[in-house]
Short mmCIF file of C-alpha atoms and ligand atoms in Angstrom, two decimals:
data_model
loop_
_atom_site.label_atom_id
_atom_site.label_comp_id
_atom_site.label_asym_id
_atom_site.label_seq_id
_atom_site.Cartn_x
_atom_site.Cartn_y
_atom_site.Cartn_z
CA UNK D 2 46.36 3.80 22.92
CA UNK D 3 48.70 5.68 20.48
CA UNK D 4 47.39 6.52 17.07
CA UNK D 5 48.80 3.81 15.59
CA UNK D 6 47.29 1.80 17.64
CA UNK D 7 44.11 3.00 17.33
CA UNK D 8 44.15 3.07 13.75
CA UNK D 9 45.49 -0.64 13.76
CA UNK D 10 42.75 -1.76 15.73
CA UNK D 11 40.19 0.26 13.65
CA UNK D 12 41.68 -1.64 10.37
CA UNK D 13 41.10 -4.78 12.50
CA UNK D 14 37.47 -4.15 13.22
CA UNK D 15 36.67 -3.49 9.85
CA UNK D 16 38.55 -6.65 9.04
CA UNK D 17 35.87 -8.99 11.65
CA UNK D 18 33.25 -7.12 10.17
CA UNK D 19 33.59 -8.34 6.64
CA UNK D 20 35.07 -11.81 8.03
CA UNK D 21 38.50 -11.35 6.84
CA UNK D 22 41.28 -13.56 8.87
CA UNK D 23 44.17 -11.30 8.94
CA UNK D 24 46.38 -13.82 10.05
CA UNK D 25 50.51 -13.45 9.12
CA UNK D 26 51.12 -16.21 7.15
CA UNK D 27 54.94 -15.69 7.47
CA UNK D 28 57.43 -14.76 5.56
CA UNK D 29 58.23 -18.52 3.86
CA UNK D 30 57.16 -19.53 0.81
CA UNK D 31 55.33 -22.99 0.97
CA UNK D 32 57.81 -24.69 -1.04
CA UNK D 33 61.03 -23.25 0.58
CA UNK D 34 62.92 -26.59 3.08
CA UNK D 35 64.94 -24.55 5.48
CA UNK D 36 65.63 -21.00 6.40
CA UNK D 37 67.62 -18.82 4.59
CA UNK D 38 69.90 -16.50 5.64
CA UNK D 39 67.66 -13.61 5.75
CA UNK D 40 64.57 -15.21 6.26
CA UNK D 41 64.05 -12.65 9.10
CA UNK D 42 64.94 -10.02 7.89
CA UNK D 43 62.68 -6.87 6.39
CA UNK D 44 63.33 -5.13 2.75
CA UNK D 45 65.24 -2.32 3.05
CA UNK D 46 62.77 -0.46 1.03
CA UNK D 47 59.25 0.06 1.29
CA UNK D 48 57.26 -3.14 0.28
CA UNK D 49 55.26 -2.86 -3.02
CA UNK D 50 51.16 -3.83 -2.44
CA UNK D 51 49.69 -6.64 -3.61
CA UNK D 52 48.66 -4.01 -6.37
CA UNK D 53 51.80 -2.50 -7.35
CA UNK D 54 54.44 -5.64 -7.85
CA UNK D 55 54.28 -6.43 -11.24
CA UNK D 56 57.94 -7.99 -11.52
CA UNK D 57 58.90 -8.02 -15.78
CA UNK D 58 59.60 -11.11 -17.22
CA UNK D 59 62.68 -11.22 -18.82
CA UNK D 60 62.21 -14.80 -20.47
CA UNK D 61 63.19 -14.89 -23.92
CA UNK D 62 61.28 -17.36 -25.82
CA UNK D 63 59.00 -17.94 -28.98
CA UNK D 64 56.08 -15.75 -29.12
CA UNK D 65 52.90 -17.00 -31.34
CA UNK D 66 50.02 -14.26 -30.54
CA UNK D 67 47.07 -15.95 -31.70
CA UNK D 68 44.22 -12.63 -33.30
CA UNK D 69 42.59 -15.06 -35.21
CA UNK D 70 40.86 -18.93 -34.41
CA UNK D 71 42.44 -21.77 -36.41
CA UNK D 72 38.77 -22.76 -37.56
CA UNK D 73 35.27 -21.41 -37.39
CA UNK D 74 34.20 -20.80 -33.73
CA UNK D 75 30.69 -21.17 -32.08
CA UNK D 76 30.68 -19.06 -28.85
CA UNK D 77 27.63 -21.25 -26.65
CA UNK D 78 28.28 -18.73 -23.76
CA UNK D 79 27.70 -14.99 -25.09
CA UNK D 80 25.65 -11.67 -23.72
CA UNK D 81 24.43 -9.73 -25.46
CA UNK D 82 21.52 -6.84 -24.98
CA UNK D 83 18.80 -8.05 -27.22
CA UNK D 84 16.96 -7.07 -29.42
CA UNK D 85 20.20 -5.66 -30.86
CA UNK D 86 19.99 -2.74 -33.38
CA UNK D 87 21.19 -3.27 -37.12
CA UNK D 88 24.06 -1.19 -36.34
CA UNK D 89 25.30 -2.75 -33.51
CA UNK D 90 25.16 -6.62 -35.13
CA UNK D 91 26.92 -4.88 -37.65
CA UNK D 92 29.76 -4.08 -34.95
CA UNK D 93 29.70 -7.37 -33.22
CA UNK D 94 29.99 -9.42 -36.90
CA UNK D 95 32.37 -7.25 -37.68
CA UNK D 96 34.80 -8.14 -35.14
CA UNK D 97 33.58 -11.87 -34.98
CA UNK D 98 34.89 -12.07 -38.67
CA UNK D 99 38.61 -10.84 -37.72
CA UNK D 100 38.40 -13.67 -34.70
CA UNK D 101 36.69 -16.28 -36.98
CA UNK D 102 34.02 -16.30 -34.55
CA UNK D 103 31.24 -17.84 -35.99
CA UNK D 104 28.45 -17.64 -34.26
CA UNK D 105 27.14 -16.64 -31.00
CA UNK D 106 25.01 -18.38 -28.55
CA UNK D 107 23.00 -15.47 -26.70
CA UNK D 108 22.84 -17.40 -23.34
CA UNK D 109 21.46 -14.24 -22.17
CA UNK D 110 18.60 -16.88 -21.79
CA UNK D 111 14.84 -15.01 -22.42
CA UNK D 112 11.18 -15.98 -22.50
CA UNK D 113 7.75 -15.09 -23.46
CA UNK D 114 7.86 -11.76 -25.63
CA UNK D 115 11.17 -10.80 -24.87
CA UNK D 116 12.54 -13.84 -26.34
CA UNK D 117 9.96 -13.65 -29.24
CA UNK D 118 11.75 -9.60 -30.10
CA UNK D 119 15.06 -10.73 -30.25
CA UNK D 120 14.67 -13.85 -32.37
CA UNK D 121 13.08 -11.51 -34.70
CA UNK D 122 15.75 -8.88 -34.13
CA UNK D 123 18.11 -11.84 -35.07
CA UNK D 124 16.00 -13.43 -38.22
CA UNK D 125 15.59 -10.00 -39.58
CA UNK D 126 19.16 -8.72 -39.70
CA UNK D 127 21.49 -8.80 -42.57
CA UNK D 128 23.64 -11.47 -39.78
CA UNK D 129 20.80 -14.04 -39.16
CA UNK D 130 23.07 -17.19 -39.35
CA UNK D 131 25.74 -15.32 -36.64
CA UNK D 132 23.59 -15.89 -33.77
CA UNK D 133 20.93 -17.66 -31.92
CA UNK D 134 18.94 -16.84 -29.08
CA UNK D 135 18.48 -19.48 -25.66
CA UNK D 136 15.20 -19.26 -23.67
CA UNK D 137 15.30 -19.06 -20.11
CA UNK D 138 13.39 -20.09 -16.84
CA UNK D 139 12.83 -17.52 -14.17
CA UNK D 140 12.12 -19.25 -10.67
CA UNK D 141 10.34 -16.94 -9.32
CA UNK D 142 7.34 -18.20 -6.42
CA UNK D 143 8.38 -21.67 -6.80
CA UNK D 144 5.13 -24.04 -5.39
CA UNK D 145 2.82 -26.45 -6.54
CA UNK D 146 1.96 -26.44 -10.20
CA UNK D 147 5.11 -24.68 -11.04
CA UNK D 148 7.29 -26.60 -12.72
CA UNK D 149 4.13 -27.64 -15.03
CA UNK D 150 3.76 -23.95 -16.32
CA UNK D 151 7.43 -23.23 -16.38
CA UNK D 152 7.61 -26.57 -18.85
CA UNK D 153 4.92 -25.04 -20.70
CA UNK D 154 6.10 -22.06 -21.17
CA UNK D 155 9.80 -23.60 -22.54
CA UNK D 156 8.12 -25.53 -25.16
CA UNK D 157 6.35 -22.27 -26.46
CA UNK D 158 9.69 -20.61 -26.23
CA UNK D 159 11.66 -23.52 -28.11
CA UNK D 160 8.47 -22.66 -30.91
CA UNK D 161 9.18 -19.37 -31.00
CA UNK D 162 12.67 -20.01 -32.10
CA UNK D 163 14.85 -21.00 -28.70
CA UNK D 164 17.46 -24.13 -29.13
CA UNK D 165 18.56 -24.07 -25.96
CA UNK D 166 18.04 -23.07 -22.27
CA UNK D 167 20.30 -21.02 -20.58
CA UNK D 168 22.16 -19.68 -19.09
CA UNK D 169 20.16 -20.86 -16.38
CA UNK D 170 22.56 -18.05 -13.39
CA UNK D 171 24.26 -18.92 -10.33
CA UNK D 172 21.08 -17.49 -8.27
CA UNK D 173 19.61 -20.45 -9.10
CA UNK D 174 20.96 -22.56 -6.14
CA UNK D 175 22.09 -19.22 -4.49
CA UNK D 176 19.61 -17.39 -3.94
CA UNK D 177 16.27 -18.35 -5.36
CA UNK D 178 13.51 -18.92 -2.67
CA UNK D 179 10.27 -21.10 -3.12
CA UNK D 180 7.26 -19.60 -2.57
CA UNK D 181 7.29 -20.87 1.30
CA UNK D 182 10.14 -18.57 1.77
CA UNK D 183 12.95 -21.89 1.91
CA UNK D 184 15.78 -21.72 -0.83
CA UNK D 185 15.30 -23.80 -4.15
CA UNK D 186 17.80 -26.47 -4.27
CA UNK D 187 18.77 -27.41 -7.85
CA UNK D 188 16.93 -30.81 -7.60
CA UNK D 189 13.62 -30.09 -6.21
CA UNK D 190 11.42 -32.70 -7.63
CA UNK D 191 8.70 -29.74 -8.56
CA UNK D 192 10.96 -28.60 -11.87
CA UNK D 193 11.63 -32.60 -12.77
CA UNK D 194 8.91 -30.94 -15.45
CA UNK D 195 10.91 -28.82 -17.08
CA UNK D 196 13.93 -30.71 -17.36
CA UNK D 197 12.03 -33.79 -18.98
CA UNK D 198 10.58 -31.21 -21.47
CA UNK D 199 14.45 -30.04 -22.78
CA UNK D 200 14.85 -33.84 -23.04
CA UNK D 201 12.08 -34.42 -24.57
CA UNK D 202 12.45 -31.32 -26.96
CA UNK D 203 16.37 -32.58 -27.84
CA UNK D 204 17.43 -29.03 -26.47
CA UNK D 205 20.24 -28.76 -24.11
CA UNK D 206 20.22 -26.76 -20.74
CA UNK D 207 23.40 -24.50 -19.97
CA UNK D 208 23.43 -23.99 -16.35
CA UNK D 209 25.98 -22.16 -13.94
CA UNK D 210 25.79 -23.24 -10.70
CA UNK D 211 27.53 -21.73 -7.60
CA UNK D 212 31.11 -19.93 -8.41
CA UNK D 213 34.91 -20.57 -7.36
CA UNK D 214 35.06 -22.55 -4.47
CA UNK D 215 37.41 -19.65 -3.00
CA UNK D 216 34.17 -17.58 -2.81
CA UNK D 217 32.78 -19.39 -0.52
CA UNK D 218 35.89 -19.51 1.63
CA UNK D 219 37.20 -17.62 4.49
CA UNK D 220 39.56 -14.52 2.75
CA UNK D 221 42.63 -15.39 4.61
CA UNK D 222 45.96 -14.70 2.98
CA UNK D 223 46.25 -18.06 1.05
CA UNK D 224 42.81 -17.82 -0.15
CA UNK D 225 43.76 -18.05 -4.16
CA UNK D 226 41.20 -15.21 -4.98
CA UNK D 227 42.06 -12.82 -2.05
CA UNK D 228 42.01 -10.00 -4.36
CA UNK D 229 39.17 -10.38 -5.90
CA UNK D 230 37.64 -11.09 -2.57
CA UNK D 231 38.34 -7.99 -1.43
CA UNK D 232 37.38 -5.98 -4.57
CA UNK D 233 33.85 -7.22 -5.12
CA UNK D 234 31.89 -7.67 -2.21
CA UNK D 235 29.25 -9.55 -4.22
CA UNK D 236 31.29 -12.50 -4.64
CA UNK D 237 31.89 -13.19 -1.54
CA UNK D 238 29.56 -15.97 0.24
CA UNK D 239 30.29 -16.52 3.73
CA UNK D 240 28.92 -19.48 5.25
CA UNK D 241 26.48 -18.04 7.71
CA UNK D 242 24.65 -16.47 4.45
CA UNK D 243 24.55 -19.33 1.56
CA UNK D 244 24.93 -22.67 1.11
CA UNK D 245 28.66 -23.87 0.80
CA UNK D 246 30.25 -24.64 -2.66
CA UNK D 247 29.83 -28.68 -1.50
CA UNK D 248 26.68 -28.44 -0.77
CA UNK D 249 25.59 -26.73 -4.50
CA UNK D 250 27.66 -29.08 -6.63
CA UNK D 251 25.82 -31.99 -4.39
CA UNK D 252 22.21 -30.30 -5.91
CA UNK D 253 23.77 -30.05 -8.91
CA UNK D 254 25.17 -33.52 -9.41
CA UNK D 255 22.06 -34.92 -7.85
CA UNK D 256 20.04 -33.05 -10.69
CA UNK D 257 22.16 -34.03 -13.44
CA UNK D 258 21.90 -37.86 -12.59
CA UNK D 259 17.88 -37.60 -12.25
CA UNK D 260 17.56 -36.54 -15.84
CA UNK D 261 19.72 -39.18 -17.80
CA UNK D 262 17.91 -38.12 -20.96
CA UNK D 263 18.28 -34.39 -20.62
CA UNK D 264 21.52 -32.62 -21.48
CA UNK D 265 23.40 -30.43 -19.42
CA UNK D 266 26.03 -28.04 -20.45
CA UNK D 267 27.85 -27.22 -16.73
CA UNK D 268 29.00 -23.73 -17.33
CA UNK D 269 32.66 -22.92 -16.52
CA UNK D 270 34.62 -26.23 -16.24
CA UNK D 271 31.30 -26.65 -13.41
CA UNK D 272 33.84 -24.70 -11.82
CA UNK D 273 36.26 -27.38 -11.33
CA UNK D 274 39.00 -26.05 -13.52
CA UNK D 275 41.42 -26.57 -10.57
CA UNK D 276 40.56 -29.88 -10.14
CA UNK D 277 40.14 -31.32 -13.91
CA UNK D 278 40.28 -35.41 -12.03
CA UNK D 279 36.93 -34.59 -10.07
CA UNK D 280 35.30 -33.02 -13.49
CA UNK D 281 36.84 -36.33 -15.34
CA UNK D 282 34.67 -38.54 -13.20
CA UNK D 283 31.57 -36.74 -13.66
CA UNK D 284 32.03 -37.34 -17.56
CA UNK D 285 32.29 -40.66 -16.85
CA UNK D 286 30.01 -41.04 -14.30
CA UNK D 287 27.47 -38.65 -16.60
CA UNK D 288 27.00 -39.46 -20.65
CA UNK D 289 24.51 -36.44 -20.39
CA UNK D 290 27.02 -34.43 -19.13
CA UNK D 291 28.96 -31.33 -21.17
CA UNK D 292 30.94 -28.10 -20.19
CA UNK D 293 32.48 -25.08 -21.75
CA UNK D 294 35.59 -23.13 -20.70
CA UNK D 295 33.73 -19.24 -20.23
CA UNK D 296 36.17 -16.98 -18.41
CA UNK D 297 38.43 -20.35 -16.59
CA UNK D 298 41.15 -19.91 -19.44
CA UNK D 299 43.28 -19.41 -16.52
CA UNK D 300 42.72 -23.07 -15.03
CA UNK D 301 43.87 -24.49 -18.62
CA UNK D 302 46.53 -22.14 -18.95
CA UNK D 303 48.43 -23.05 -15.26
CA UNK D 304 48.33 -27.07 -16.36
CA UNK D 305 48.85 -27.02 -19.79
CA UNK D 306 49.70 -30.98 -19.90
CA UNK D 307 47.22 -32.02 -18.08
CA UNK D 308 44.80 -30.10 -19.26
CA UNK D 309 46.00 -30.98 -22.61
CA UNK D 310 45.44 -34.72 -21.87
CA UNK D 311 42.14 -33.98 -20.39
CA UNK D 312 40.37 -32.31 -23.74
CA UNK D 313 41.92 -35.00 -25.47
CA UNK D 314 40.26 -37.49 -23.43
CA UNK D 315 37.14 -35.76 -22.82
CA UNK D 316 37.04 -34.17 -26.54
CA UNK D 317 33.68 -34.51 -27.52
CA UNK D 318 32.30 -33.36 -23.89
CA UNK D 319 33.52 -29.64 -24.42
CA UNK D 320 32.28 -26.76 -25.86
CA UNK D 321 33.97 -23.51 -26.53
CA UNK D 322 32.31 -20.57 -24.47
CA UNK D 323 33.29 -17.29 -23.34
CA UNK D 324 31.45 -15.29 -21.33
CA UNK D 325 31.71 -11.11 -21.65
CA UNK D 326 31.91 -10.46 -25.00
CA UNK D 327 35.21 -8.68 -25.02
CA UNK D 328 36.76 -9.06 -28.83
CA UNK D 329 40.05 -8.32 -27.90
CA UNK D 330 40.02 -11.16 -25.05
CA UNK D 331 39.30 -14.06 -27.26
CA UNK D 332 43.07 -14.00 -29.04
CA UNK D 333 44.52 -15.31 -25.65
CA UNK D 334 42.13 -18.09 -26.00
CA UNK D 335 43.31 -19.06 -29.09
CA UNK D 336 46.96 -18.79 -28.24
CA UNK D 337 46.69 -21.08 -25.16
CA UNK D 338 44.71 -24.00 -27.01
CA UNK D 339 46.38 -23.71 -30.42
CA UNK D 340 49.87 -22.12 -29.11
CA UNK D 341 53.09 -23.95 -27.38
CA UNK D 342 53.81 -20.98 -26.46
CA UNK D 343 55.15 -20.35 -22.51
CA UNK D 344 54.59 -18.36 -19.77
CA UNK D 345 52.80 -15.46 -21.39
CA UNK D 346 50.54 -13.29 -20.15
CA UNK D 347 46.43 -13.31 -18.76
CA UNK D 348 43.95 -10.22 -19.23
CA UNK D 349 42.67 -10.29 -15.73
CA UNK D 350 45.01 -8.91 -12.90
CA UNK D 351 42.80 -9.32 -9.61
CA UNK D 352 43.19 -13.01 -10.00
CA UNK D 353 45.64 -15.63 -11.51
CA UNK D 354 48.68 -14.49 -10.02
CA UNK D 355 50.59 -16.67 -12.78
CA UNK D 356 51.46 -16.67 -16.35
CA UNK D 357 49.21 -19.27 -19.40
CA UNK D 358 50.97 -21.84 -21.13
CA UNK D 359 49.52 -23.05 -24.44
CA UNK D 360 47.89 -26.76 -25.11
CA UNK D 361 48.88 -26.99 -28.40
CA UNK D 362 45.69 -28.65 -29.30
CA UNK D 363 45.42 -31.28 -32.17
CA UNK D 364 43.47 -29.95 -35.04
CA UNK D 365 40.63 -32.72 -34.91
CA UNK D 366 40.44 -32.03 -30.87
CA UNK D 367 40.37 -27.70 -31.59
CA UNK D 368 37.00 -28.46 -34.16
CA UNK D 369 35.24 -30.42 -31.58
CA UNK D 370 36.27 -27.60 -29.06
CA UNK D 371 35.60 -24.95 -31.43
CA UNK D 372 32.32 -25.65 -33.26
CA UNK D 373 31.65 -29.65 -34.29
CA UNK D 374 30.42 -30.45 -30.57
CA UNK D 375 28.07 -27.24 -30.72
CA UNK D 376 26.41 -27.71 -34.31
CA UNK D 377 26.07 -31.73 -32.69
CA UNK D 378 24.25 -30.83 -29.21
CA UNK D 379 22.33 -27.69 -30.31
CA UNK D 380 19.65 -28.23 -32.67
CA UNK D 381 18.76 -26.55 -35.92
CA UNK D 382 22.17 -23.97 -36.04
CA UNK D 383 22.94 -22.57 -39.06
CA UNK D 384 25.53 -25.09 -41.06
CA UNK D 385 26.99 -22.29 -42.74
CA UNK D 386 30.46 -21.28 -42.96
CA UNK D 387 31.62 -24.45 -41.51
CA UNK D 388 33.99 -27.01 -42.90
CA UNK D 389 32.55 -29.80 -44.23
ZN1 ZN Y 25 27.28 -16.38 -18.49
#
């Protein structure tokens, strides 16, 4: 074998090993009808990576960048280290003010002391109407008597100050294992407890569940997320390790239609951003059903029409959220709901190979989005610094 040869076959064993088909896809786009002159042919200079092409647009059109939110903001999907020192809430309400961020949700989610320290943290600082704190359920040695406790324990923690559960992660569903060593599906009966206690308590429970279906595909070269794929090992999840993305959002759906009374906030579009129909149906399918948009601006932004027509539809069903708190990522939030604005520009570069487009939101559709839909599902937030 020459070298090259060796060293090909040595990138393809590496390949197997982390499951990667490296099959040529060809050099045709998907939309292109017949072969072009030159369809065969090779560049004449070296080919850029995936990594290095970053072709400049030269469209000239209206730009509207967006620093600041057209009305107060409540952010239901925020994390944040807690309990926070005075200085830094000083920090983070510093640059929520030039946003017009409101107030935070810390879905950080917490229980039992911790949560008791930062609600204090919260009430004592000079910022005590800028942010509240979610409790949280940790499914740890899931067996008999269980979801009694955990239920328990929520209603203590919704005392002590909690509005909200959440964000209940993505290793719920994932990973989490029962005491007997199976996984914990989403709707095992044993936590029916704790979910009739948030109904029962009027709180809602924000829950992420599973992640882009491209995770949990093979990383071929027209998986969407390829990239990413192969930059963070942890989110891939082949299919010999976890349960597929189907199988999840069947827990999930199966759990949401159990608990009529209890309302769930799906985190991230439920992850069906690229398929806003299939979400649609839920919503009708689901009155208990809500969602925020945390870090799936890019589904909104590729569809701005129908994604327009869906948050009109669906306006009182969705909540603004975020994710990292990044202060200098929320303006291109802003600019794709409020904006017309075309073909501009995403913060993330290892996925979304395409430009946003902006919604151009009606007013009355951007304060349920932004903080009426909030202040109406969570209970007891601060009515400050909101328009009447
Ligand atoms: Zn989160």
């Amino acid at each position: 074998m020459t070298t090259r040869g060796i060293l090909v076959a040595a990138a393809l064993l590496g390949a197997v090993a982390v499951g990667i088909a490296q099959t040529p896809q060809g050099r045709q786009s998907e939309g292109a009808l017949q072969r072009r002159p030159g369809a065969d042919r090779e560049p004449e200079f070296p080919a850029p990576t995936i990594r290095q092409y970053k072709p400049k647009s030269t469209l000239v059109v209206p730009q509207h960048p967006t620093p600041r939110a057209k009305f107060p903001v409540i952010d239901i999907h925020s994390h944040h280290n807690m309990p926070l020192s005075a200085a830094q809430f000083d920090t983070i309400a510093e640059s929520m003010d030039a946003l017009n961020l409101r107030m935070l949700v810390n879905s950080t989610g917490m229980t039992g002391e911790r949560l008791v320290a930062s609600v204090a943290a919260i009430r004592a600082s000079r910022h005590r109407d800028r942010m509240v704190q979610f409790a949280t359920i940790s499914f740890r040695d899931v067996g008999p008597g269980f979801g009694v406790r955990a239920a328990r324990q929520l209603e203590a923690d919704v005392k002590a100050g909690a509005p909200g559960v959440g964000e209940i992660g993505k290793g719920f569903g994932l990973q989490s294992r029962k005491a007997d060593g199976s996984r914990l599906k989403l709707d095992d009966p044993e936590l029916d407890p704790i979910w009739e206690t948030a109904a029962r308590l009027n709180i809602p429970v924000f829950i992420h569940t599973a992640d882009p279906q491209e995770f949990f595909q093979p990383i071929t070269y027209t998986n969407e997320r390829w990239l990413e794929l192969a930059l963070y090992p942890e989110r891939r999840y082949p299919s010999d390790k976890f349960p597929s993305f189907e199988t999840l959002m069947g827990e999930r759906d199966r759990l949401f239609r159990r608990h009529p009374k209890t309302t769930f906030i799906a985190a991230h579009l439920g992850w069906h951003g690229n398929d806003l129909g299939r979400l649609g149906r839920m919503f009708d399918e689901m009155p208990n059903l809500y969602t925020e948009l945390g870090a799936v601006l890019y589904e909104l932004g590729r569809q701005p029409r129908a994604a327009r027509e869906f948050l009109v539809k669906y306006q009182d069903r969705v909540l603004f959220g975020k994710d990292n708190y990044q202060p200098d990522e929320f303006p291109y939030y802003w600019r794709t709901l409020e904006t017309a604005d075309e073909y501009f520009d995403y913060y993330r570069d290892y996925h979304a190979f395409w430009k946003l487009y902006g919604l151009a939101l009606p007013d009355e559709v951007l304060k349920k989005l932004y903080y009426q839909n909030a202040l109406r599902l969570v209970p007891g937030l601060p009515r400050t610094g909101f328009p009447q």
